[in-house]
Amino acid sequence: MKTQRPFDFSCVNRVLVVICLMAFNLSLFAQDQLTTKPVSTKAAIQAKSSNRFSQEYNRIVNSYDQDKLTALSEKYRAWENQTKKEAETFAKANGIPLKKFNSDGSFDELQRITSDGKLLYYSLDNVDAAVSTRANFLNSGGGLSLNLDGNGMTAYVWDGGPSRPTHVEFDGAGGTNRVSIYDGVTTLNANSFHAQHVTGTIVASGLDPDAKGMAWQADAQTSDWNNDLSEATTAASGGMLISNHSYGFRASNIDAANAWDMFGQYGTDARDWDNLLYNAPYYLQVASAGNDGKDNSSNQFPLDGEINYDKLSGDKTAKNNLVVANGTDASINSGTGL
């Protein structure tokens, strides 16, 4: 039997995931402040009757305009399918690959074509950086008496490929069978290692103590990055509270002639995610800022000529999501843990 490799979180943008989880954990406190509106729903999330937060989930779902969210999901799905089909047709006709493979074995995947014929690929945001989060202080026995372990909560992950729900870290002390596939895509690919690491950072039980997740008793539902917006809209209509998105358009893949219309622009991606977040106000999308901090040449037209800035594109420029960059380790006092 093949040995399952342990999670190696050194290659994950852990600042993004941890802040996502801190917001996720602290949302437990916010549930009692919700108001209720009687609205029928076709929920994507079915809160278990035994779940201690089922009433709060239902109050969230019932506060949303379900007809509006359903219409948005259908609109976004049609747009995603059309734009990807157009891009794939163009690429095939011109001998352009639908996937670009990177030196680490991962791949970028074609998503759409711009109005002037430039192709846009999703790329993983993956940084070899470790951070000191002290998120364990939120857990049981963590010193703050908050006892926030993620029990009864569900985190969502969209990434470059599906995760592997059967991994041993998704069972164990945190509970069994806690990770499932949301979008139906189950065939592992070259990006699944990244999805696995991100999901493990959130919910791993800690059979290997170094791999223990920040919300180690929570559940997770994972999807690949195709049709992310429409799928997130459906999930939010059913009560999804938070999702993690560690991918985007790499700066070096954006054609220089198209840079002025991509970097820093409040464009279609940002607007559509904001529209979802506005209509599902208890949902938070957490997105990575990307790996382009040291790329000072891809955007040839930065705001005010400042080459160290103006590097965000796509959904990163939305107004209502949380966009997080990576950082370096903090200096931790061995005596106090602070």
CSV table of C-alpha atoms in Angstrom, one decimal:
chain,number,residue,atom,x,y,z
A,1,MET,CA,0.0,0.0,0.0
A,2,LYS,CA,1.4,3.4,-0.9
A,3,THR,CA,2.4,5.5,2.0
A,4,GLN,CA,0.6,8.8,2.4
A,5,ARG,CA,3.0,11.6,2.5
A,6,PRO,CA,2.6,14.0,5.4
A,7,PHE,CA,1.6,17.6,5.0
A,8,ASP,CA,4.5,20.0,4.4
A,9,PHE,CA,3.1,23.4,5.1
A,10,SER,CA,6.3,25.2,4.3
A,11,CYS,CA,5.2,25.6,0.7
A,12,VAL,CA,1.8,27.0,1.5
A,13,ASN,CA,1.0,30.7,1.8
A,14,ARG,CA,0.1,30.2,5.4
A,15,VAL,CA,-0.6,33.8,6.3
A,16,LEU,CA,-3.5,33.6,3.9
A,17,VAL,CA,-4.9,30.4,5.4
A,18,VAL,CA,-4.4,31.3,9.0
A,19,ILE,CA,-6.1,34.7,8.7
A,20,CYS,CA,-8.9,32.9,6.9
A,21,LEU,CA,-9.2,30.5,9.8
A,22,MET,CA,-8.9,33.2,12.4
A,23,ALA,CA,-11.8,35.0,10.8
A,24,PHE,CA,-13.5,31.6,10.4
A,25,ASN,CA,-13.1,30.7,14.1
A,26,LEU,CA,-14.1,34.2,15.4
A,27,SER,CA,-17.3,34.0,13.3
A,28,LEU,CA,-18.5,31.5,15.9
A,29,PHE,CA,-19.0,34.6,18.2
A,30,ALA,CA,-21.0,36.5,15.5
A,31,GLN,CA,-23.8,34.0,15.1
A,32,ASP,CA,-26.0,35.3,17.8
A,33,GLN,CA,-26.2,38.8,16.2
A,34,LEU,CA,-28.1,37.6,13.1
A,35,THR,CA,-31.6,38.6,12.1
A,36,THR,CA,-34.1,36.4,10.3
A,37,LYS,CA,-36.1,36.9,7.1
A,38,PRO,CA,-38.5,34.2,6.0
A,39,VAL,CA,-37.0,33.2,2.6
A,40,SER,CA,-37.3,29.7,1.0
A,41,THR,CA,-33.9,28.1,0.0
A,42,LYS,CA,-32.4,25.3,-2.0
A,43,ALA,CA,-29.5,25.1,0.4
A,44,ALA,CA,-26.1,23.9,-0.8
A,45,ILE,CA,-25.1,23.3,2.8
A,46,GLN,CA,-27.3,21.0,4.8
A,47,ALA,CA,-26.6,21.7,8.5
A,48,LYS,CA,-26.8,18.4,10.5
A,49,SER,CA,-29.6,18.3,13.0
A,50,SER,CA,-26.9,17.4,15.6
A,51,ASN,CA,-24.8,20.4,14.7
A,52,ARG,CA,-24.9,22.9,17.5
A,53,PHE,CA,-24.8,25.8,14.9
A,54,SER,CA,-27.6,24.5,12.7
A,55,GLN,CA,-30.0,27.2,13.9
A,56,GLU,CA,-27.4,29.9,13.1
A,57,TYR,CA,-26.8,28.4,9.7
A,58,ASN,CA,-30.5,28.4,9.0
A,59,ARG,CA,-30.8,32.0,10.2
A,60,ILE,CA,-28.0,33.0,7.7
A,61,VAL,CA,-29.7,31.2,4.9
A,62,ASN,CA,-33.1,32.6,5.6
A,63,SER,CA,-31.7,36.2,5.7
A,64,TYR,CA,-30.6,36.0,2.0
A,65,ASP,CA,-32.6,36.7,-1.1
A,66,GLN,CA,-32.4,33.2,-2.5
A,67,ASP,CA,-33.9,34.1,-5.9
A,68,LYS,CA,-31.3,36.7,-6.4
A,69,LEU,CA,-28.4,34.4,-5.5
A,70,THR,CA,-29.8,31.6,-7.7
A,71,ALA,CA,-30.0,34.1,-10.6
A,72,LEU,CA,-26.4,35.2,-10.0
A,73,SER,CA,-25.1,31.7,-9.9
A,74,GLU,CA,-26.8,30.8,-13.2
A,75,LYS,CA,-25.5,34.1,-14.8
A,76,TYR,CA,-22.0,33.5,-13.6
A,77,ARG,CA,-22.0,29.8,-14.7
A,78,ALA,CA,-23.1,30.8,-18.2
A,79,TRP,CA,-20.4,33.4,-18.4
A,80,GLU,CA,-17.7,31.1,-17.1
A,81,ASN,CA,-18.6,28.4,-19.5
A,82,GLN,CA,-18.8,30.7,-22.5
A,83,THR,CA,-15.6,32.6,-21.9
A,84,LYS,CA,-13.6,29.4,-21.2
A,85,LYS,CA,-15.0,27.8,-24.4
A,86,GLU,CA,-14.0,30.8,-26.4
A,87,ALA,CA,-10.5,30.8,-25.0
A,88,GLU,CA,-10.1,27.0,-25.6
A,89,THR,CA,-11.3,27.3,-29.2
A,90,PHE,CA,-8.9,30.1,-29.9
A,91,ALA,CA,-6.0,28.3,-28.2
A,92,LYS,CA,-6.6,25.1,-30.1
A,93,ALA,CA,-6.8,26.9,-33.4
A,94,ASN,CA,-3.5,28.6,-32.8
A,95,GLY,CA,-1.5,25.7,-31.2
A,96,ILE,CA,-1.5,27.3,-27.7
A,97,PRO,CA,-1.6,24.9,-24.7
A,98,LEU,CA,-4.6,24.8,-22.5
A,99,LYS,CA,-2.3,24.1,-19.5
A,100,LYS,CA,1.2,25.4,-18.9
A,101,PHE,CA,3.3,23.1,-16.7
A,102,ASN,CA,5.8,24.6,-14.2
A,103,SER,CA,9.2,23.4,-13.0
A,104,ASP,CA,7.6,22.1,-9.8
A,105,GLY,CA,5.2,19.9,-11.7
A,106,SER,CA,2.2,22.2,-11.1
A,107,PHE,CA,0.3,23.8,-13.9
A,108,ASP,CA,-1.4,27.0,-15.0
A,109,GLU,CA,-4.8,26.6,-16.6
A,110,LEU,CA,-6.4,28.7,-19.4
A,111,GLN,CA,-9.6,30.5,-18.2
A,112,ARG,CA,-10.5,33.0,-20.8
A,113,ILE,CA,-9.4,35.4,-23.6
A,114,THR,CA,-9.5,39.2,-23.3
A,115,SER,CA,-11.2,41.4,-25.9
A,116,ASP,CA,-7.9,42.0,-27.6
A,117,GLY,CA,-7.0,38.3,-27.9
A,118,LYS,CA,-4.8,37.8,-24.8
A,119,LEU,CA,-5.1,34.6,-22.9
A,120,LEU,CA,-5.5,34.5,-19.1
A,121,TYR,CA,-4.4,31.5,-17.1
A,122,TYR,CA,-5.0,30.7,-13.4
A,123,SER,CA,-1.8,30.1,-11.5
A,124,LEU,CA,-1.2,28.8,-7.9
A,125,ASP,CA,-0.1,31.3,-5.4
A,126,ASN,CA,2.5,29.3,-3.6
A,127,VAL,CA,5.3,30.9,-1.4
A,128,ASP,CA,8.1,29.1,0.4
A,129,ALA,CA,7.7,31.2,3.6
A,130,ALA,CA,6.8,30.3,7.1
A,131,VAL,CA,5.0,32.5,9.5
A,132,SER,CA,4.3,32.5,13.2
A,133,THR,CA,0.6,32.9,13.7
A,134,ARG,CA,-0.2,32.0,17.3
A,135,ALA,CA,-3.5,30.7,16.0
A,136,ASN,CA,-3.2,27.9,18.5
A,137,PHE,CA,-4.0,30.4,21.2
A,138,LEU,CA,-7.6,30.3,19.9
A,139,ASN,CA,-7.8,26.5,20.4
A,140,SER,CA,-8.7,24.6,23.5
A,141,GLY,CA,-5.9,24.9,26.0
A,142,GLY,CA,-4.5,27.8,24.0
A,143,GLY,CA,-4.3,30.3,26.9
A,144,LEU,CA,-7.1,32.6,25.9
A,145,SER,CA,-9.9,30.3,27.1
A,146,LEU,CA,-11.7,30.7,23.8
A,147,ASN,CA,-11.8,27.0,22.9
A,148,LEU,CA,-12.2,27.6,19.2
A,149,ASP,CA,-11.4,24.4,17.4
A,150,GLY,CA,-13.8,24.7,14.5
A,151,ASN,CA,-16.2,22.1,15.8
A,152,GLY,CA,-19.5,22.2,13.9
A,153,MET,CA,-18.2,24.6,11.2
A,154,THR,CA,-17.4,24.1,7.5
A,155,ALA,CA,-14.5,25.8,5.6
A,156,TYR,CA,-14.4,25.8,1.8
A,157,VAL,CA,-11.4,25.6,-0.4
A,158,TRP,CA,-11.1,26.4,-4.1
A,159,ASP,CA,-7.7,25.5,-5.6
A,160,GLY,CA,-5.9,24.2,-8.6
A,161,GLY,CA,-7.1,20.7,-8.2
A,162,PRO,CA,-9.2,18.4,-5.9
A,163,SER,CA,-8.0,17.4,-2.5
A,164,ARG,CA,-7.8,13.8,-1.3
A,165,PRO,CA,-10.5,13.3,1.3
A,166,THR,CA,-9.2,9.9,2.4
A,167,HIS,CA,-5.9,11.3,3.8
A,168,VAL,CA,-5.4,10.1,7.4
A,169,GLU,CA,-5.1,13.7,8.7
A,170,PHE,CA,-8.8,14.3,7.8
A,171,ASP,CA,-9.8,11.6,10.3
A,172,GLY,CA,-8.3,11.0,13.7
A,173,ALA,CA,-8.8,13.2,16.8
A,174,GLY,CA,-10.6,15.9,14.9
A,175,GLY,CA,-13.3,13.5,13.8
A,176,THR,CA,-13.8,11.1,10.8
A,177,ASN,CA,-14.6,11.9,7.2
A,178,ARG,CA,-14.4,15.6,7.6
A,179,VAL,CA,-13.3,16.5,4.1
A,180,SER,CA,-15.5,16.1,1.0
A,181,ILE,CA,-15.5,17.2,-2.6
A,182,TYR,CA,-18.0,20.0,-3.3
A,183,ASP,CA,-17.9,20.3,-7.1
A,184,GLY,CA,-17.7,16.6,-8.0
A,185,VAL,CA,-14.2,16.7,-9.4
A,186,THR,CA,-12.3,13.8,-7.8
A,187,THR,CA,-9.5,12.9,-10.1
A,188,LEU,CA,-6.2,14.1,-8.5
A,189,ASN,CA,-3.9,16.2,-10.7
A,190,ALA,CA,-0.6,17.9,-10.5
A,191,ASN,CA,-2.0,20.8,-8.5
A,192,SER,CA,-3.7,18.6,-5.9
A,193,PHE,CA,-0.7,18.7,-3.6
A,194,HIS,CA,-1.4,22.4,-3.1
A,195,ALA,CA,-5.1,21.9,-2.5
A,196,GLN,CA,-4.2,19.2,0.0
A,197,HIS,CA,-1.7,21.4,1.9
A,198,VAL,CA,-4.2,24.3,2.1
A,199,THR,CA,-7.0,22.1,3.3
A,200,GLY,CA,-4.7,20.4,5.8
A,201,THR,CA,-3.6,23.7,7.2
A,202,ILE,CA,-7.2,24.4,8.0
A,203,VAL,CA,-8.6,21.1,9.3
A,204,ALA,CA,-5.8,18.4,9.7
A,205,SER,CA,-6.3,16.4,12.9
A,206,GLY,CA,-2.7,16.5,14.0
A,207,LEU,CA,-1.7,12.8,13.9
A,208,ASP,CA,1.6,14.4,13.0
A,209,PRO,CA,1.7,17.2,15.5
A,210,ASP,CA,3.5,19.5,13.1
A,211,ALA,CA,0.6,19.1,10.6
A,212,LYS,CA,-2.3,20.0,13.0
A,213,GLY,CA,-4.8,22.3,11.4
A,214,MET,CA,-5.9,25.7,12.8
A,215,ALA,CA,-9.5,24.5,13.1
A,216,TRP,CA,-8.7,20.8,13.6
A,217,GLN,CA,-12.3,19.8,14.4
A,218,ALA,CA,-13.9,21.6,11.4
A,219,ASP,CA,-15.2,20.1,8.2
A,220,ALA,CA,-14.0,21.2,4.7
A,221,GLN,CA,-15.5,21.0,1.3
A,222,THR,CA,-13.1,21.4,-1.7
A,223,SER,CA,-13.3,22.3,-5.4
A,224,ASP,CA,-11.0,22.9,-8.3
A,225,TRP,CA,-10.7,26.5,-9.6
A,226,ASN,CA,-13.0,26.1,-12.6
A,227,ASN,CA,-16.4,27.7,-12.2
A,228,ASP,CA,-15.3,29.1,-8.9
A,229,LEU,CA,-17.5,32.1,-8.8
A,230,SER,CA,-20.8,30.3,-9.7
A,231,GLU,CA,-20.0,27.5,-7.3
A,232,ALA,CA,-19.2,29.9,-4.5
A,233,THR,CA,-22.5,31.7,-5.2
A,234,THR,CA,-24.4,28.5,-4.8
A,235,ALA,CA,-22.5,27.5,-1.6
A,236,ALA,CA,-23.0,31.0,-0.1
A,237,SER,CA,-26.7,30.8,-0.7
A,238,GLY,CA,-26.7,27.6,1.5
A,239,GLY,CA,-24.8,29.3,4.3
A,240,MET,CA,-21.1,29.1,3.5
A,241,LEU,CA,-19.3,31.5,5.8
A,242,ILE,CA,-15.7,31.5,4.4
A,243,SER,CA,-13.6,30.2,1.6
A,244,ASN,CA,-9.9,30.2,0.7
A,245,HIS,CA,-8.6,31.0,-2.8
A,246,SER,CA,-4.8,30.7,-3.2
A,247,TYR,CA,-4.5,31.3,-6.9
A,248,GLY,CA,-4.9,34.0,-9.6
A,249,PHE,CA,-3.4,35.6,-12.6
A,250,ARG,CA,0.4,35.6,-12.4
A,251,ALA,CA,1.8,39.0,-13.4
A,252,SER,CA,4.3,37.6,-15.8
A,253,ASN,CA,1.5,35.8,-17.7
A,254,ILE,CA,-0.3,39.1,-18.4
A,255,ASP,CA,0.6,40.6,-21.7
A,256,ALA,CA,2.5,43.9,-21.3
A,257,ALA,CA,0.2,45.6,-23.8
A,258,ASN,CA,-2.8,44.5,-21.6
A,259,ALA,CA,-1.3,45.5,-18.3
A,260,TRP,CA,-3.0,48.9,-18.0
A,261,ASP,CA,-6.4,47.1,-18.2
A,262,MET,CA,-5.5,44.5,-15.6
A,263,PHE,CA,-3.3,45.7,-12.8
A,264,GLY,CA,-5.2,47.6,-10.1
A,265,GLN,CA,-8.3,47.7,-12.2
A,266,TYR,CA,-11.7,47.3,-10.6
A,267,GLY,CA,-12.8,45.0,-13.4
A,268,THR,CA,-15.3,42.2,-14.1
A,269,ASP,CA,-13.8,39.8,-11.6
A,270,ALA,CA,-13.7,42.2,-8.7
A,271,ARG,CA,-17.2,43.5,-9.5
A,272,ASP,CA,-18.8,40.1,-9.7
A,273,TRP,CA,-17.2,38.8,-6.5
A,274,ASP,CA,-18.3,42.0,-4.8
A,275,ASN,CA,-21.8,41.4,-6.1
A,276,LEU,CA,-21.8,38.0,-4.5
A,277,LEU,CA,-20.4,39.3,-1.2
A,278,TYR,CA,-23.0,42.1,-1.1
A,279,ASN,CA,-25.8,39.7,-1.6
A,280,ALA,CA,-24.4,37.1,0.9
A,281,PRO,CA,-23.1,39.5,3.6
A,282,TYR,CA,-22.2,36.8,6.2
A,283,TYR,CA,-19.8,35.2,3.6
A,284,LEU,CA,-16.2,36.2,3.3
A,285,GLN,CA,-13.9,35.3,0.4
A,286,VAL,CA,-10.3,35.2,1.4
A,287,ALA,CA,-7.9,35.5,-1.6
A,288,SER,CA,-4.1,35.5,-1.8
A,289,ALA,CA,-2.3,38.7,-3.0
A,290,GLY,CA,-0.1,36.6,-5.2
A,291,ASN,CA,3.6,35.9,-5.6
A,292,ASP,CA,4.5,39.1,-7.6
A,293,GLY,CA,6.0,41.3,-4.9
A,294,LYS,CA,9.4,41.2,-6.5
A,295,ASP,CA,8.2,41.4,-10.1
A,296,ASN,CA,8.8,45.1,-10.9
A,297,SER,CA,8.7,44.7,-14.7
A,298,SER,CA,5.4,43.0,-15.7
A,299,ASN,CA,3.3,46.0,-15.1
A,300,GLN,CA,4.9,48.7,-17.3
A,301,PHE,CA,2.3,51.3,-16.4
A,302,PRO,CA,2.1,51.2,-12.5
A,303,LEU,CA,0.2,54.0,-10.8
A,304,ASP,CA,2.3,57.1,-10.5
A,305,GLY,CA,5.2,55.2,-11.9
A,306,GLU,CA,5.8,53.3,-8.6
A,307,ILE,CA,7.1,50.0,-9.8
A,308,ASN,CA,6.9,48.5,-6.3
A,309,TYR,CA,3.2,48.8,-6.2
A,310,ASP,CA,0.1,48.2,-8.4
A,311,LYS,CA,0.5,44.5,-8.8
A,312,LEU,CA,-3.0,43.1,-8.0
A,313,SER,CA,-5.4,41.9,-10.7
A,314,GLY,CA,-8.6,40.0,-11.1
A,315,ASP,CA,-10.7,39.4,-7.9
A,316,LYS,CA,-7.8,40.8,-5.8
A,317,THR,CA,-9.1,44.3,-6.3
A,318,ALA,CA,-12.6,43.6,-4.9
A,319,LYS,CA,-13.8,45.8,-2.1
A,320,ASN,CA,-15.5,43.3,0.1
A,321,ASN,CA,-13.2,40.3,0.2
A,322,LEU,CA,-10.0,39.9,2.3
A,323,VAL,CA,-6.7,39.8,0.3
A,324,VAL,CA,-3.7,38.7,2.2
A,325,ALA,CA,0.0,38.7,1.4
A,326,ASN,CA,2.6,36.3,2.8
A,327,GLY,CA,5.1,37.4,5.5
A,328,THR,CA,8.2,36.2,7.4
A,329,ASP,CA,8.5,34.5,10.8
A,330,ALA,CA,7.8,36.5,13.9
A,331,SER,CA,10.3,36.3,16.8
A,332,ILE,CA,8.5,34.2,19.4
A,333,ASN,CA,9.4,34.4,23.1
A,334,SER,CA,10.1,30.8,24.2
A,335,GLY,CA,8.8,31.6,27.7
A,336,THR,CA,5.6,33.3,27.0
A,337,GLY,CA,4.9,32.0,23.5
A,338,LEU,CA,4.2,35.6,22.3
